[in-house]
Amino acid sequence: MQPSRPVRKPRSKTFMNQPKTYYFDNNATTRVAPEVVEAMVPFLSEFWGNPSSAYFFGNQVSNHVEKAREEVAALINADPKEVIFTSCGTESNNSAIHSAIVTSGKRHVITTAVEHSANINYGEYLRKQGYQVTFLPVEPDGSLDLHLLQQSIRPDTAIVSVMLANNETGVVFPIQEIAAFCREKGVLCHTDAVQVPGKIKLDVKALGVDFLSLSAHKLHAPKGIGMLYVKRRTKYQPLVIGGHQERGKRGGTENVASIIGFGRAARLVMDHLEDENTRVRGLRDRLEKTVLSTIPNTYRNGGKEYRLPNTTNMAFEFVEAEAVLLLLDQLGICASSGSACTTGSLDPSHVLTAMGLTPMRARGSVRFSLGIYNTDEDVDYLLKHLPPIIQKLRSISPLNPEHPDNDAYDIDAARVKHEQDLAEALSEKN
Ligand code: PLP
């Protein structure tokens, strides 16, 4: 039976009077920027008309939506006509793959074993519908074998969908090269760039992709608004069919206030690109270096170089990440053990497992993802509290060779047995 997830006690009962939060989970979602809220409010209070309405009250809203489209297009160096607003990154990913298989009539899709569940579970769904889906494996540092990717492209391949940066490890994939292989073979190429805006400069023309997904809540805009870039002249079949909104490419009345927020946030993150790559990168590097050099038996997951500047994922041997997160949470520190979309499952991360981490090391892994609102004091606070938490948990861990009682029995055998038990429990479940 799947063990149930521990229930975390709220630190404060009142919503308004929140204690200070030390937020290290910017890959899960980001704080909505005050500038973004300010830009949105008039579209909730005054300009609430339907952008499709022909009269002036609707028409002026439509003009603002088009302005926001221009701002989002500028973020990725696209033409505004190539931008379709969707409800989220998941919808954008699903839509790109759906469109490719419907318009090409081909039945094979290539993606990777380390994608967000938006692709993994959609791929599993397609398999059940009789499509063939290749989930490419990754190397121990989280990178892709491009030769294998090239070999996997077949005459019946409709689309290759590879993320631009991994949400758990921050590892960046060489999409420009992948898109070039795809072009050579006449196969469509999609990239999930949800984690990228504001961290790496985005340029769809330089990348050479046919489709690219974004989600506004990763760049200081609200949840529930996303975007799909569809390169001009690419055949497109909508997933959400309805009214003529988004030039007939996505039915449903526009989420106007959120679109306005998305546009404002696009400008904000372009302005902060330098800060992410200098100050935020420096905070991440200081955090990672200090943890790895002062807490023994701790490892970085994923390659060091080709990585988002804000993300570090570290394995703490002999502890369970869930216990670490629980104790951090009691101190107001937010971090995570994988994608927020898989929270609730105690299975080790599919990303870390695909990189070949043992279930035990994967279950002891924690992701810290920083952002423009993090400060030196935040990192100091985390660095003050994390080592004693790891030490405390290790002092009671039966798997820790330094535990005082562990002379009494064969610790290596106990660890091997624990790994086997975890692996068996997983295979029974699957
Ligand atoms: N792709 C990646 C890489 C993500 O990190 C996420 C969200 O965590 C998504 C897709 C899904 O985005 P959304 O939450 O907007 O559906």
Tab-separated table of C-alpha atoms and ligand atoms in Angstrom:
chain	number	residue	atom	x	y	z
A	1	MET	CA	0.000	0.000	0.000
A	2	GLN	CA	1.228	3.507	-0.794
A	3	PRO	CA	2.238	5.236	2.453
A	4	SER	CA	0.271	8.407	2.983
A	5	ARG	CA	1.991	11.757	2.789
A	6	PRO	CA	2.587	13.470	6.144
A	7	VAL	CA	0.166	16.305	6.781
A	8	ARG	CA	1.928	19.617	7.304
A	9	LYS	CA	0.570	21.810	10.075
A	10	PRO	CA	-0.069	25.412	8.986
A	11	ARG	CA	2.205	27.815	10.852
A	12	SER	CA	-0.435	30.513	10.920
A	13	LYS	CA	-4.202	30.227	10.752
A	14	THR	CA	-4.790	33.685	9.318
A	15	PHE	CA	-4.309	34.325	5.635
A	16	MET	CA	-3.539	38.019	6.060
A	17	ASN	CA	-1.001	37.696	8.847
A	18	GLN	CA	1.462	35.296	7.228
A	19	PRO	CA	4.808	34.729	8.954
A	20	LYS	CA	7.847	35.399	6.740
A	21	THR	CA	8.345	32.811	4.050
A	22	TYR	CA	11.786	31.949	2.744
A	23	TYR	CA	10.816	30.920	-0.763
A	24	PHE	CA	13.166	28.574	-2.625
A	25	ASP	CA	10.602	26.991	-4.941
A	26	ASN	CA	10.467	29.361	-7.914
A	27	ASN	CA	10.365	26.457	-10.394
A	28	ALA	CA	7.019	25.433	-8.859
A	29	THR	CA	5.541	28.897	-9.143
A	30	THR	CA	6.589	32.513	-8.638
A	31	ARG	CA	5.276	35.434	-6.662
A	32	VAL	CA	2.966	37.595	-8.783
A	33	ALA	CA	4.960	40.824	-9.156
A	34	PRO	CA	3.336	44.000	-7.759
A	35	GLU	CA	3.732	45.646	-11.195
A	36	VAL	CA	1.828	42.745	-12.721
A	37	VAL	CA	-1.017	43.008	-10.199
A	38	GLU	CA	-1.202	46.745	-10.848
A	39	ALA	CA	-1.432	46.201	-14.603
A	40	MET	CA	-4.190	43.609	-14.169
A	41	VAL	CA	-6.528	45.366	-11.718
A	42	PRO	CA	-8.207	47.727	-14.225
A	43	PHE	CA	-9.151	44.671	-16.314
A	44	LEU	CA	-11.001	43.192	-13.351
A	45	SER	CA	-12.623	46.388	-12.147
A	46	GLU	CA	-13.220	48.727	-15.090
A	47	PHE	CA	-12.415	47.174	-18.447
A	48	TRP	CA	-14.339	43.951	-18.045
A	49	GLY	CA	-15.881	43.829	-21.518
A	50	ASN	CA	-15.601	40.802	-23.791
A	51	PRO	CA	-12.771	41.361	-26.287
A	52	SER	CA	-14.850	39.703	-29.016
A	53	SER	CA	-17.686	42.233	-28.669
A	54	ALA	CA	-17.973	44.644	-31.591
A	55	TYR	CA	-18.770	47.796	-29.534
A	56	PHE	CA	-16.118	50.141	-28.174
A	57	PHE	CA	-16.300	48.770	-24.577
A	58	GLY	CA	-15.208	45.352	-25.853
A	59	ASN	CA	-12.958	46.637	-28.552
A	60	GLN	CA	-10.712	48.604	-26.217
A	61	VAL	CA	-10.154	45.417	-24.197
A	62	SER	CA	-9.222	43.591	-27.388
A	63	ASN	CA	-6.646	46.300	-28.128
A	64	HIS	CA	-5.007	45.708	-24.742
A	65	VAL	CA	-4.980	41.942	-25.331
A	66	GLU	CA	-3.165	42.570	-28.616
A	67	LYS	CA	-0.682	44.830	-26.830
A	68	ALA	CA	0.025	42.027	-24.341
A	69	ARG	CA	0.446	39.606	-27.257
A	70	GLU	CA	3.126	41.923	-28.645
A	71	GLU	CA	4.915	41.967	-25.270
A	72	VAL	CA	4.870	38.172	-24.965
A	73	ALA	CA	5.986	37.825	-28.602
A	74	ALA	CA	8.906	40.191	-27.883
A	75	LEU	CA	10.004	37.946	-24.996
A	76	ILE	CA	10.640	35.085	-27.445
A	77	ASN	CA	11.432	37.180	-30.558
A	78	ALA	CA	8.303	35.998	-32.370
A	79	ASP	CA	5.717	37.772	-34.483
A	80	PRO	CA	2.576	38.493	-32.383
A	81	LYS	CA	0.539	36.481	-34.924
A	82	GLU	CA	2.582	33.418	-33.907
A	83	VAL	CA	1.397	33.646	-30.258
A	84	ILE	CA	-1.672	31.709	-29.080
A	85	PHE	CA	-2.824	32.289	-25.491
A	86	THR	CA	-3.778	29.056	-23.696
A	87	SER	CA	-4.757	28.193	-20.125
A	88	CYS	CA	-1.348	26.839	-19.019
A	89	GLY	CA	1.913	25.185	-20.020
A	90	THR	CA	0.288	21.764	-19.939
A	91	GLU	CA	-2.337	22.794	-22.497
A	92	SER	CA	0.371	24.322	-24.704
A	93	ASN	CA	2.439	21.107	-24.684
A	94	ASN	CA	-0.596	18.894	-25.317
A	95	SER	CA	-1.767	21.215	-28.116
A	96	ALA	CA	1.563	21.152	-29.971
A	97	ILE	CA	1.784	17.363	-29.944
A	98	HIS	CA	-1.906	16.937	-30.743
A	99	SER	CA	-1.646	19.310	-33.694
A	100	ALA	CA	1.424	17.556	-35.086
A	101	ILE	CA	-0.144	14.101	-35.051
A	102	VAL	CA	-3.465	15.283	-36.460
A	103	THR	CA	-2.030	17.440	-39.254
A	104	SER	CA	0.712	14.987	-40.285
A	105	GLY	CA	-1.337	11.808	-39.948
A	106	LYS	CA	1.819	10.183	-38.509
A	107	ARG	CA	1.691	8.001	-35.419
A	108	HIS	CA	5.083	8.248	-33.730
A	109	VAL	CA	6.122	10.863	-31.159
A	110	ILE	CA	9.567	11.357	-29.628
A	111	THR	CA	10.003	12.945	-26.231
A	112	THR	CA	12.266	12.310	-23.232
A	113	ALA	CA	12.014	10.380	-20.003
A	114	VAL	CA	12.661	13.574	-18.000
A	115	GLU	CA	9.864	15.804	-19.323
A	116	HIS	CA	7.278	17.385	-17.070
A	117	SER	CA	4.225	15.194	-16.443
A	118	ALA	CA	2.467	17.393	-19.049
A	119	ASN	CA	4.378	15.365	-21.664
A	120	ILE	CA	4.994	12.094	-19.832
A	121	ASN	CA	1.330	11.498	-19.069
A	122	TYR	CA	0.134	12.791	-22.446
A	123	GLY	CA	2.604	10.380	-24.073
A	124	GLU	CA	1.235	7.524	-21.948
A	125	TYR	CA	-2.294	8.530	-22.983
A	126	LEU	CA	-1.290	8.509	-26.668
A	127	ARG	CA	0.195	5.042	-26.266
A	128	LYS	CA	-3.151	3.819	-24.945
A	129	GLN	CA	-4.759	5.314	-28.074
A	130	GLY	CA	-2.453	3.182	-30.236
A	131	TYR	CA	0.261	5.768	-31.015
A	132	GLN	CA	3.929	4.942	-30.586
A	133	VAL	CA	5.844	7.143	-28.195
A	134	THR	CA	9.601	7.019	-27.613
A	135	PHE	CA	10.720	8.353	-24.236
A	136	LEU	CA	14.430	8.968	-24.789
A	137	PRO	CA	16.664	8.020	-21.842
A	138	VAL	CA	19.179	10.493	-20.385
A	139	GLU	CA	22.774	10.262	-19.206
A	140	PRO	CA	23.705	10.319	-15.481
A	141	ASP	CA	24.286	14.098	-15.702
A	142	GLY	CA	20.765	14.545	-17.092
A	143	SER	CA	21.902	15.295	-20.664
A	144	LEU	CA	20.556	13.689	-23.851
A	145	ASP	CA	22.463	11.437	-26.248
A	146	LEU	CA	21.861	13.396	-29.461
A	147	HIS	CA	23.020	10.506	-31.620
A	148	LEU	CA	20.313	8.341	-30.091
A	149	LEU	CA	17.769	11.098	-30.681
A	150	GLN	CA	18.768	11.297	-34.361
A	151	GLN	CA	18.536	7.514	-34.712
A	152	SER	CA	15.090	7.499	-33.124
A	153	ILE	CA	13.568	9.739	-35.817
A	154	ARG	CA	11.575	7.526	-38.210
A	155	PRO	CA	9.580	8.164	-41.401
A	156	ASP	CA	6.380	8.016	-39.301
A	157	THR	CA	7.615	10.458	-36.625
A	158	ALA	CA	5.182	13.355	-36.317
A	159	ILE	CA	7.025	15.479	-33.759
A	160	VAL	CA	10.027	15.639	-31.462
A	161	SER	CA	9.170	17.356	-28.160
A	162	VAL	CA	12.119	18.066	-25.855
A	163	MET	CA	12.113	20.536	-22.974
A	164	LEU	CA	14.490	23.489	-23.135
A	165	ALA	CA	15.349	23.223	-19.438
A	166	ASN	CA	14.458	20.623	-16.874
A	167	ASN	CA	12.296	21.809	-13.998
A	168	GLU	CA	13.899	19.509	-11.403
A	169	THR	CA	17.614	19.776	-12.171
A	170	GLY	CA	17.748	22.919	-14.324
A	171	VAL	CA	19.698	20.984	-16.992
A	172	VAL	CA	19.454	22.786	-20.359
A	173	PHE	CA	19.025	20.787	-23.583
A	174	PRO	CA	20.572	21.777	-26.959
A	175	ILE	CA	17.294	22.574	-28.695
A	176	GLN	CA	18.934	24.484	-31.527
A	177	GLU	CA	20.765	21.307	-32.627
A	178	ILE	CA	17.696	19.143	-32.069
A	179	ALA	CA	15.535	21.493	-34.166
A	180	ALA	CA	18.171	21.356	-36.930
A	181	PHE	CA	18.020	17.504	-37.042
A	182	CYS	CA	14.244	17.732	-37.167
A	183	ARG	CA	14.298	20.202	-40.058
A	184	GLU	CA	16.695	17.939	-41.978
A	185	LYS	CA	14.284	15.026	-41.547
A	186	GLY	CA	11.111	17.051	-42.144
A	187	VAL	CA	9.810	16.423	-38.619
A	188	LEU	CA	8.140	19.086	-36.459
A	189	CYS	CA	9.975	20.218	-33.323
A	190	HIS	CA	8.412	21.446	-30.089
A	191	THR	CA	10.144	22.692	-26.971
A	192	ASP	CA	8.683	23.128	-23.504
A	193	ALA	CA	10.384	26.359	-22.425
A	194	VAL	CA	8.199	26.825	-19.342
A	195	GLN	CA	11.184	27.113	-16.969
A	196	VAL	CA	13.256	29.423	-19.140
A	197	PRO	CA	11.901	33.004	-19.392
A	198	GLY	CA	13.936	35.498	-17.441
A	199	LYS	CA	16.731	32.970	-16.901
A	200	ILE	CA	18.060	32.461	-20.440
A	201	LYS	CA	17.375	34.748	-23.402
A	202	LEU	CA	14.678	33.205	-25.575
A	203	ASP	CA	14.722	33.534	-29.360
A	204	VAL	CA	12.475	31.241	-31.383
A	205	LYS	CA	14.194	32.233	-34.620
A	206	ALA	CA	17.626	31.259	-33.298
A	207	LEU	CA	16.232	28.053	-31.773
A	208	GLY	CA	14.540	27.112	-35.051
A	209	VAL	CA	11.609	25.323	-33.396
A	210	ASP	CA	8.078	25.021	-34.818
A	211	PHE	CA	6.339	25.176	-31.420
A	212	LEU	CA	7.322	26.544	-27.999
A	213	SER	CA	5.360	26.519	-24.726
A	214	LEU	CA	5.375	29.024	-21.861
A	215	SER	CA	3.405	29.319	-18.636
A	216	ALA	CA	2.880	32.752	-17.077
A	217	HIS	CA	2.999	31.663	-13.431
A	218	LYS	CA	6.696	30.816	-13.776
A	219	LEU	CA	7.485	34.441	-14.619
A	220	HIS	CA	5.688	36.426	-11.918
A	221	ALA	CA	2.241	36.478	-13.568
A	222	PRO	CA	-0.842	34.559	-12.358
A	223	LYS	CA	-1.567	30.855	-12.699
A	224	GLY	CA	-3.964	29.676	-15.395
A	225	ILE	CA	-2.495	31.447	-18.390
A	226	GLY	CA	-0.036	30.031	-20.903
A	227	MET	CA	1.141	30.509	-24.448
A	228	LEU	CA	1.950	28.385	-27.451
A	229	TYR	CA	4.206	29.771	-30.164
A	230	VAL	CA	3.335	28.299	-33.549
A	231	LYS	CA	5.778	29.218	-36.280
A	232	ARG	CA	4.211	31.012	-39.210
A	233	ARG	CA	2.936	28.697	-41.958
A	234	THR	CA	3.006	25.643	-39.648
A	235	LYS	CA	-0.197	23.632	-40.078
A	236	TYR	CA	-2.178	23.863	-36.854
A	237	GLN	CA	-5.162	21.944	-35.534
A	238	PRO	CA	-6.544	23.335	-32.241
A	239	LEU	CA	-7.017	21.108	-29.230
A	240	VAL	CA	-9.689	23.342	-27.661
A	241	ILE	CA	-12.351	23.771	-30.321
A	242	GLY	CA	-15.032	26.423	-29.924
A	243	GLY	CA	-15.385	30.080	-30.817
A	244	HIS	CA	-13.187	32.018	-33.179
A	245	GLN	CA	-10.936	33.453	-30.441
A	246	GLU	CA	-7.170	33.456	-30.992
A	247	ARG	CA	-7.793	33.592	-34.772
A	248	GLY	CA	-9.628	30.284	-34.558
A	249	LYS	CA	-6.661	28.526	-32.954
A	250	ARG	CA	-8.004	28.252	-29.398
A	251	GLY	CA	-11.667	28.440	-28.508
A	252	GLY	CA	-12.869	30.061	-25.271
A	253	THR	CA	-13.275	33.652	-24.082
A	254	GLU	CA	-9.866	35.106	-23.337
A	255	ASN	CA	-8.625	35.276	-19.734
A	256	VAL	CA	-8.147	39.000	-20.231
A	257	ALA	CA	-6.721	40.162	-16.882
A	258	SER	CA	-4.241	37.291	-16.846
A	259	ILE	CA	-3.204	37.952	-20.440
A	260	ILE	CA	-2.522	41.589	-19.485
A	261	GLY	CA	-0.503	40.323	-16.486
A	262	PHE	CA	1.425	37.925	-18.743
A	263	GLY	CA	2.354	40.816	-21.059
A	264	ARG	CA	3.551	42.983	-18.164
A	265	ALA	CA	5.499	40.048	-16.691
A	266	ALA	CA	7.192	39.411	-20.037
A	267	ARG	CA	8.651	42.915	-19.899
A	268	LEU	CA	9.573	42.509	-16.231
A	269	VAL	CA	11.591	39.310	-16.727
A	270	MET	CA	13.405	40.720	-19.746
A	271	ASP	CA	14.476	43.610	-17.503
A	272	HIS	CA	15.652	41.128	-14.836
A	273	LEU	CA	17.586	38.773	-17.126
A	274	GLU	CA	20.882	40.281	-16.054
A	275	ASP	CA	19.964	40.028	-12.347
A	276	GLU	CA	19.073	36.316	-12.714
A	277	ASN	CA	22.370	35.626	-14.411
A	278	THR	CA	24.569	37.500	-11.961
A	279	ARG	CA	23.046	38.059	-8.519
A	280	VAL	CA	20.596	35.122	-8.444
A	281	ARG	CA	23.202	32.795	-9.985
A	282	GLY	CA	25.638	33.957	-7.280
A	283	LEU	CA	23.113	33.160	-4.527
A	284	ARG	CA	22.458	29.714	-6.023
A	285	ASP	CA	26.181	29.002	-6.352
A	286	ARG	CA	26.895	30.104	-2.772
A	287	LEU	CA	24.081	27.936	-1.461
A	288	GLU	CA	25.170	24.884	-3.455
A	289	LYS	CA	28.888	25.259	-2.772
A	290	THR	CA	28.396	25.728	0.962
A	291	VAL	CA	26.017	22.778	1.277
A	292	LEU	CA	28.231	20.427	-0.760
A	293	SER	CA	31.399	21.440	1.068
A	294	THR	CA	30.044	21.467	4.620
A	295	ILE	CA	27.490	18.634	4.729
A	296	PRO	CA	29.170	15.271	4.102
A	297	ASN	CA	27.622	12.663	1.763
A	298	THR	CA	25.779	15.282	-0.243
A	299	TYR	CA	25.791	15.378	-4.056
A	300	ARG	CA	24.608	17.672	-6.842
A	301	ASN	CA	22.145	16.018	-9.226
A	302	GLY	CA	22.685	16.970	-12.869
A	303	GLY	CA	25.540	18.558	-14.780
A	304	LYS	CA	26.996	21.774	-13.439
A	305	GLU	CA	27.551	23.846	-16.585
A	306	TYR	CA	24.505	23.668	-18.879
A	307	ARG	CA	21.960	24.571	-16.289
A	308	LEU	CA	19.478	27.296	-15.364
A	309	PRO	CA	21.150	29.910	-13.154
A	310	ASN	CA	18.536	29.612	-10.393
A	311	THR	CA	18.265	25.850	-9.764
A	312	THR	CA	20.157	23.380	-7.619
A	313	ASN	CA	19.096	19.824	-6.884
A	314	MET	CA	21.032	17.995	-4.186
A	315	ALA	CA	20.928	14.467	-2.781
A	316	PHE	CA	21.379	14.055	0.978
A	317	GLU	CA	22.319	10.466	1.673
A	318	PHE	CA	20.662	8.566	4.540
A	319	VAL	CA	17.671	10.931	4.804
A	320	GLU	CA	14.221	11.178	3.243
A	321	ALA	CA	13.623	14.458	1.372
A	322	GLU	CA	10.047	14.522	2.697
A	323	ALA	CA	11.361	14.706	6.267
A	324	VAL	CA	13.826	17.464	5.320
A	325	LEU	CA	11.036	19.451	3.657
A	326	LEU	CA	8.751	19.024	6.659
A	327	LEU	CA	11.374	20.423	9.035
A	328	LEU	CA	12.258	23.250	6.638
A	329	ASP	CA	8.569	24.065	6.324
A	330	GLN	CA	8.293	24.473	10.107
A	331	LEU	CA	10.912	27.227	9.785
A	332	GLY	CA	9.074	28.943	6.930
A	333	ILE	CA	11.397	27.590	4.226
A	334	CYS	CA	9.732	26.392	1.001
A	335	ALA	CA	11.589	23.929	-1.229
A	336	SER	CA	10.547	20.727	-2.968
A	337	SER	CA	11.542	17.202	-3.788
A	338	GLY	CA	10.416	17.207	-7.427
A	339	SER	CA	7.817	18.755	-9.653
A	340	ALA	CA	4.885	20.337	-7.796
A	341	CYS	CA	2.645	18.380	-10.169
A	342	THR	CA	3.871	15.058	-8.733
A	343	THR	CA	3.660	16.149	-5.090
A	344	GLY	CA	1.503	13.770	-3.130
A	345	SER	CA	3.249	10.762	-4.588
A	346	LEU	CA	6.040	9.290	-2.476
A	347	ASP	CA	7.615	7.649	-5.527
A	348	PRO	CA	11.122	8.868	-6.264
A	349	SER	CA	11.295	11.525	-8.975
A	350	HIS	CA	11.033	10.075	-12.507
A	351	VAL	CA	13.686	12.595	-13.587
A	352	LEU	CA	16.266	11.491	-11.027
A	353	THR	CA	15.421	7.831	-11.582
A	354	ALA	CA	15.932	8.278	-15.355
A	355	MET	CA	19.362	9.768	-14.557
A	356	GLY	CA	20.203	6.489	-12.837
A	357	LEU	CA	20.035	7.601	-9.202
A	358	THR	CA	19.223	4.768	-6.859
A	359	PRO	CA	15.734	5.034	-5.350
A	360	MET	CA	17.313	5.834	-1.980
A	361	ARG	CA	19.403	8.713	-3.322
A	362	ALA	CA	16.490	9.997	-5.392
A	363	ARG	CA	14.267	9.973	-2.300
A	364	GLY	CA	16.870	11.985	-0.421
A	365	SER	CA	17.003	14.724	-3.070
A	366	VAL	CA	15.806	18.283	-2.598
A	367	ARG	CA	15.420	21.037	-5.212
A	368	PHE	CA	16.053	24.662	-4.310
A	369	SER	CA	15.005	27.112	-7.032
A	370	LEU	CA	15.717	30.779	-6.470
A	371	GLY	CA	14.329	33.912	-8.044
A	372	ILE	CA	14.576	37.670	-8.298
A	373	TYR	CA	13.004	38.218	-4.874
A	374	ASN	CA	15.583	36.073	-3.025
A	375	THR	CA	18.203	37.908	-0.980
A	376	ASP	CA	21.513	37.130	0.713
A	377	GLU	CA	19.640	36.960	4.035
A	378	ASP	CA	17.346	34.238	2.655
A	379	VAL	CA	20.357	32.115	1.724
A	380	ASP	CA	22.001	32.793	5.119
A	381	TYR	CA	18.815	31.672	6.871
A	382	LEU	CA	18.653	28.459	4.833
A	383	LEU	CA	22.363	27.762	5.351
A	384	LYS	CA	21.934	28.256	9.097
A	385	HIS	CA	19.045	25.792	9.386
A	386	LEU	CA	19.695	23.104	6.768
A	387	PRO	CA	22.854	21.477	8.228
A	388	PRO	CA	21.358	20.822	11.702
A	389	ILE	CA	18.217	19.393	10.062
A	390	ILE	CA	20.259	16.935	7.997
A	391	GLN	CA	22.376	16.075	11.033
A	392	LYS	CA	19.306	15.519	13.197
A	393	LEU	CA	17.646	13.249	10.623
A	394	ARG	CA	20.845	11.303	10.040
A	395	SER	CA	21.297	10.801	13.763
A	396	ILE	CA	18.072	8.788	13.808
A	397	SER	CA	18.501	7.109	10.419
A	398	PRO	CA	19.110	3.351	10.581
A	399	LEU	CA	20.853	3.674	7.197
A	400	ASN	CA	23.529	6.058	8.412
A	401	PRO	CA	26.854	4.233	8.986
A	402	GLU	CA	27.769	6.841	11.606
A	403	HIS	CA	24.689	6.134	13.693
A	404	PRO	CA	25.927	4.947	17.133
A	405	ASP	CA	23.830	1.741	17.036
A	406	ASN	CA	24.945	0.773	13.587
A	407	ASP	CA	28.071	-1.122	14.691
A	408	ALA	CA	25.669	-3.774	15.835
A	409	TYR	CA	24.659	-4.902	12.349
A	410	ASP	CA	25.858	-4.936	8.756
A	411	ILE	CA	24.975	-1.439	7.529
A	412	ASP	CA	25.891	-2.166	3.902
A	413	ALA	CA	23.594	-5.173	3.839
A	414	ALA	CA	20.831	-3.072	5.424
A	415	ARG	CA	21.214	-0.407	2.749
A	416	VAL	CA	21.200	-2.949	-0.089
A	417	LYS	CA	18.072	-4.502	1.419
A	418	HIS	CA	16.426	-1.060	1.712
A	419	GLU	CA	17.201	-0.294	-1.972
A	420	GLN	CA	15.750	-3.680	-2.972
A	421	ASP	CA	12.604	-3.099	-0.918
A	422	LEU	CA	12.101	0.309	-2.543
A	423	ALA	CA	12.685	-1.086	-6.038
A	424	GLU	CA	10.292	-3.998	-5.397
A	425	ALA	CA	7.586	-1.735	-3.998
A	426	LEU	CA	7.910	0.421	-7.117
A	427	SER	CA	7.787	-2.454	-9.593
A	428	GLU	CA	4.734	-3.940	-7.808
A	429	LYS	CA	3.033	-0.580	-8.115
A	430	ASN	CA	3.850	-0.261	-11.811
B	1	PLP	N1	6.520	22.162	-18.222
B	1	PLP	C1	7.403	22.397	-17.256
B	1	PLP	C2	8.862	22.205	-17.524
B	1	PLP	C3	6.981	22.800	-15.987
B	1	PLP	O1	7.865	23.017	-15.018
B	1	PLP	C4	5.587	22.961	-15.764
B	1	PLP	C5	5.088	23.355	-14.445
B	1	PLP	O2	5.694	23.070	-13.427
B	1	PLP	C6	4.713	22.711	-16.831
B	1	PLP	C7	5.204	22.307	-18.040
B	1	PLP	C8	3.233	22.846	-16.655
B	1	PLP	O3	2.838	24.191	-16.628
B	1	PLP	P1	1.392	24.573	-16.069
B	1	PLP	O4	1.463	24.445	-14.583
B	1	PLP	O5	1.174	25.974	-16.496
B	1	PLP	O6	0.443	23.642	-16.699
